[in-house]
Short mmCIF file of C-alpha atoms in Angstrom, two decimals:
data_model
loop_
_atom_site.label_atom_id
_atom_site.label_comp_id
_atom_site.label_asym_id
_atom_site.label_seq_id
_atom_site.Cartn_x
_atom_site.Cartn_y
_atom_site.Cartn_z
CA UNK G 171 -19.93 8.07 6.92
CA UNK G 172 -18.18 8.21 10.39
CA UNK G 173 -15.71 11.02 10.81
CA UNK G 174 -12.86 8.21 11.31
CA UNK G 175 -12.91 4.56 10.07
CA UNK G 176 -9.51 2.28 10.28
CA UNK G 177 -9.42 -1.32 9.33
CA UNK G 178 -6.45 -3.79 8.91
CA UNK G 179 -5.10 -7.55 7.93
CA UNK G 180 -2.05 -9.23 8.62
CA UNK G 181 -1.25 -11.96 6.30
CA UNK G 182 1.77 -14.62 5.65
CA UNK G 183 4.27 -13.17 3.69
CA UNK G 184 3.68 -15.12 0.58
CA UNK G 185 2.34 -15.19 -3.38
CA UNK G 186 -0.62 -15.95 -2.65
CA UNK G 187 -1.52 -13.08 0.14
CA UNK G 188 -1.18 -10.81 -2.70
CA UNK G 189 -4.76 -10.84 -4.11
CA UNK G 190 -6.06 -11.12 -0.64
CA UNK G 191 -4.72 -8.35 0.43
CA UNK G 192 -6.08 -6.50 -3.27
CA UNK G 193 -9.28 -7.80 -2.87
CA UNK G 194 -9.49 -7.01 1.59
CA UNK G 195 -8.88 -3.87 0.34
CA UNK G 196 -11.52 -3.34 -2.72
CA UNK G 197 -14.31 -4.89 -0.32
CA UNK G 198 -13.14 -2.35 2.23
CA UNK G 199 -13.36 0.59 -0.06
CA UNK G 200 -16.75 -0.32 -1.74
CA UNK G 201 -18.35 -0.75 2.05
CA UNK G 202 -16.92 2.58 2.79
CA UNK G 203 -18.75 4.20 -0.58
CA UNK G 204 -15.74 3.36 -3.05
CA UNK G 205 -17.60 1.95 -6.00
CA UNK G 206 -15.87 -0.58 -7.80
CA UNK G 207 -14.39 -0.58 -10.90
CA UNK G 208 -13.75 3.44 -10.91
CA UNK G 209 -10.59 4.92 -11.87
CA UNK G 210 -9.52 5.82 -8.22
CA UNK G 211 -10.64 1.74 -6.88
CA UNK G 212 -8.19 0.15 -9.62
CA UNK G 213 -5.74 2.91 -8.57
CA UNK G 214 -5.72 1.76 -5.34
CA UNK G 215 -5.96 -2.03 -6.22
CA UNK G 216 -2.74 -1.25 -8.28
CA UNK G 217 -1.05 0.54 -5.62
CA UNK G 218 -1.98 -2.42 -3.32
CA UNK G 219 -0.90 -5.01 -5.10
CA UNK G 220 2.90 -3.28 -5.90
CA UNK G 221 3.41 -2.52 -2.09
CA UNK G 222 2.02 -5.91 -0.87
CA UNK G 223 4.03 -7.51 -3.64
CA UNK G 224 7.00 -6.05 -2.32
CA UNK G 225 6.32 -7.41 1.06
CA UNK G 226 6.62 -10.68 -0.08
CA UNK G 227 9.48 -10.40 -2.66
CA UNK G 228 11.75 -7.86 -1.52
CA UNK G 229 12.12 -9.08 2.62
CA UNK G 230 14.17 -12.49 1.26
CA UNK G 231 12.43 -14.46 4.19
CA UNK G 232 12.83 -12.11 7.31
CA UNK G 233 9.61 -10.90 7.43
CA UNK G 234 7.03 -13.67 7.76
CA UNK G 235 3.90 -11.54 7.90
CA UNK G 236 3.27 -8.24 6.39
CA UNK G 237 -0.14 -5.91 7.48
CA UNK G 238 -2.25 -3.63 5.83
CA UNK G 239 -3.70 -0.76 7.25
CA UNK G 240 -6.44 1.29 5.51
CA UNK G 241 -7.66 4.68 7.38
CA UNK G 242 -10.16 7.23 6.49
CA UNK G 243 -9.44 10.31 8.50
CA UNK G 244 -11.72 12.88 9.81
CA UNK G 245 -9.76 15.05 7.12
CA UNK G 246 -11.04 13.14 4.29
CA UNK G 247 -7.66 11.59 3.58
CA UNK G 248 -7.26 7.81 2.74
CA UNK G 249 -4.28 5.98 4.30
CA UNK G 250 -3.33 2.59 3.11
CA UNK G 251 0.26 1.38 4.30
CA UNK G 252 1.98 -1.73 4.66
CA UNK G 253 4.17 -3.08 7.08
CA UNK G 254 6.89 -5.52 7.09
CA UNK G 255 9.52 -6.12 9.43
CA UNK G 256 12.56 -6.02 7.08
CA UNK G 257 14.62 -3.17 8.26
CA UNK G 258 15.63 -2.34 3.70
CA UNK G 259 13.52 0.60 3.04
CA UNK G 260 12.28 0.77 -0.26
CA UNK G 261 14.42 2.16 -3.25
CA UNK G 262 14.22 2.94 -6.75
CA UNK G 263 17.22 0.74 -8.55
CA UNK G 264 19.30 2.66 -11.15
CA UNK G 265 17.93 2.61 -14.75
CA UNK G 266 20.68 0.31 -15.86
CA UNK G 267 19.66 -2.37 -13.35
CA UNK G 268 15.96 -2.18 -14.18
CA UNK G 269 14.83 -4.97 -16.36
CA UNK G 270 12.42 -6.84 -15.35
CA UNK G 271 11.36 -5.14 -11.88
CA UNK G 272 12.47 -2.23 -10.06
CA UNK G 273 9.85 0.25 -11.16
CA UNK G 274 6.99 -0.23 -8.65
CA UNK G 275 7.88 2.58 -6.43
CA UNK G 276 8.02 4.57 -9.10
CA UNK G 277 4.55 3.68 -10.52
CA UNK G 278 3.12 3.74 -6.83
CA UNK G 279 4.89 7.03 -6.35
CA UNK G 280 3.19 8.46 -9.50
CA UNK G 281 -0.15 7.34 -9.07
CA UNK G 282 -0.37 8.57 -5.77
CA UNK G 283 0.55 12.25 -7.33
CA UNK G 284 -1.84 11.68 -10.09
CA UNK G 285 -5.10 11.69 -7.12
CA UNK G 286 -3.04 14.71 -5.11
CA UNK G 287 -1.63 12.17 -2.90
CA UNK G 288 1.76 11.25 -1.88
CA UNK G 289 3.92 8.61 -0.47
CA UNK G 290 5.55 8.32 2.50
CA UNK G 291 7.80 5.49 4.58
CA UNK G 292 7.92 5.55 8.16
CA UNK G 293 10.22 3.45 10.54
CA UNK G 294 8.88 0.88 13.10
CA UNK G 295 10.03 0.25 15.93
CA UNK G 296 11.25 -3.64 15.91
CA UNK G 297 13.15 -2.12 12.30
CA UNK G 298 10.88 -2.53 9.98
CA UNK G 299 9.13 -0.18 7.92
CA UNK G 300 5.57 0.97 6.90
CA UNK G 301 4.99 2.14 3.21
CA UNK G 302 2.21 4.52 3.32
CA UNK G 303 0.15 5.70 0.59
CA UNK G 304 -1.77 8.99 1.18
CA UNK G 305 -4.56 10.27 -0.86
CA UNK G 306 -7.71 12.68 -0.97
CA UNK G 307 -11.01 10.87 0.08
CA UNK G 308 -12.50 13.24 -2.47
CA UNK G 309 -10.55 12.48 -5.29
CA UNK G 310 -11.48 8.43 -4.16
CA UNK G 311 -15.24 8.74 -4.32
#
């Protein structure tokens, strides 16, 4: 494996970009010694499908593309964020608002702990936001 590898895709900012982001992402992994179906890969297809999902729902139309980037560091860390260019960071809604939705930072936000991981939002500079996802390349293969 090369000490860095970095790979991305920018797609429309709609339904159906959801499972082609999951699955851009799975095909990534597995070519980069991820083997599917582990723990760690549906992990990551999880956490990719709540972040990408909230690229679509939660920009209400001012972001018409969203990107994912994927990094494996010389450190051994895995990076996957995406990026939208609605300028709302992400928030966890009170428990008496949460009914149907609302929870998905908090899963992400957990499963990222569970591998050793965290999560992390940075601030682009057009306004928008990239929701990263950190976690140990051990702990992934």
């Amino acid at each position: 494996m090369a000490d860095h590898q970095e790979a991305s895709v920018t797609l429309p900012s709609e339904p159906a970009s959801v499972p082609v982001a999951r699955r851009y992402v799975a095909d990534l992994l597995t070519d980069w010694g991820l083997p599917a179906g582990t723990d760690t890969a549906e992990t990551v297809r999880l956490v990719v499908s709540e972040l990408t999902t909230n690229a679509v729902l939660h920009t209400f139309g001012r972001s018409p593309t969203f990107t994912v980037d994927i990094a494996l560091d010389f450190d051994e860390r895995l990076r996957i964020g995406v990026t939208d260019s609605h300028p709302r960071w992400p928030k966890r809604l009170p428990a008496a608002v949460q009914q149907d939705n609302g929870r998905g930072m908090v899963i992400i936000r957990s499963l990222a702990a569970e591998c050793g991981g965290q999560l992390s939002v940075t601030p682009k500079p057009d306004g928008g936001k990239t929701v990263w996802i950190t976690l140990p390349w051990a702990a992934a293969a």
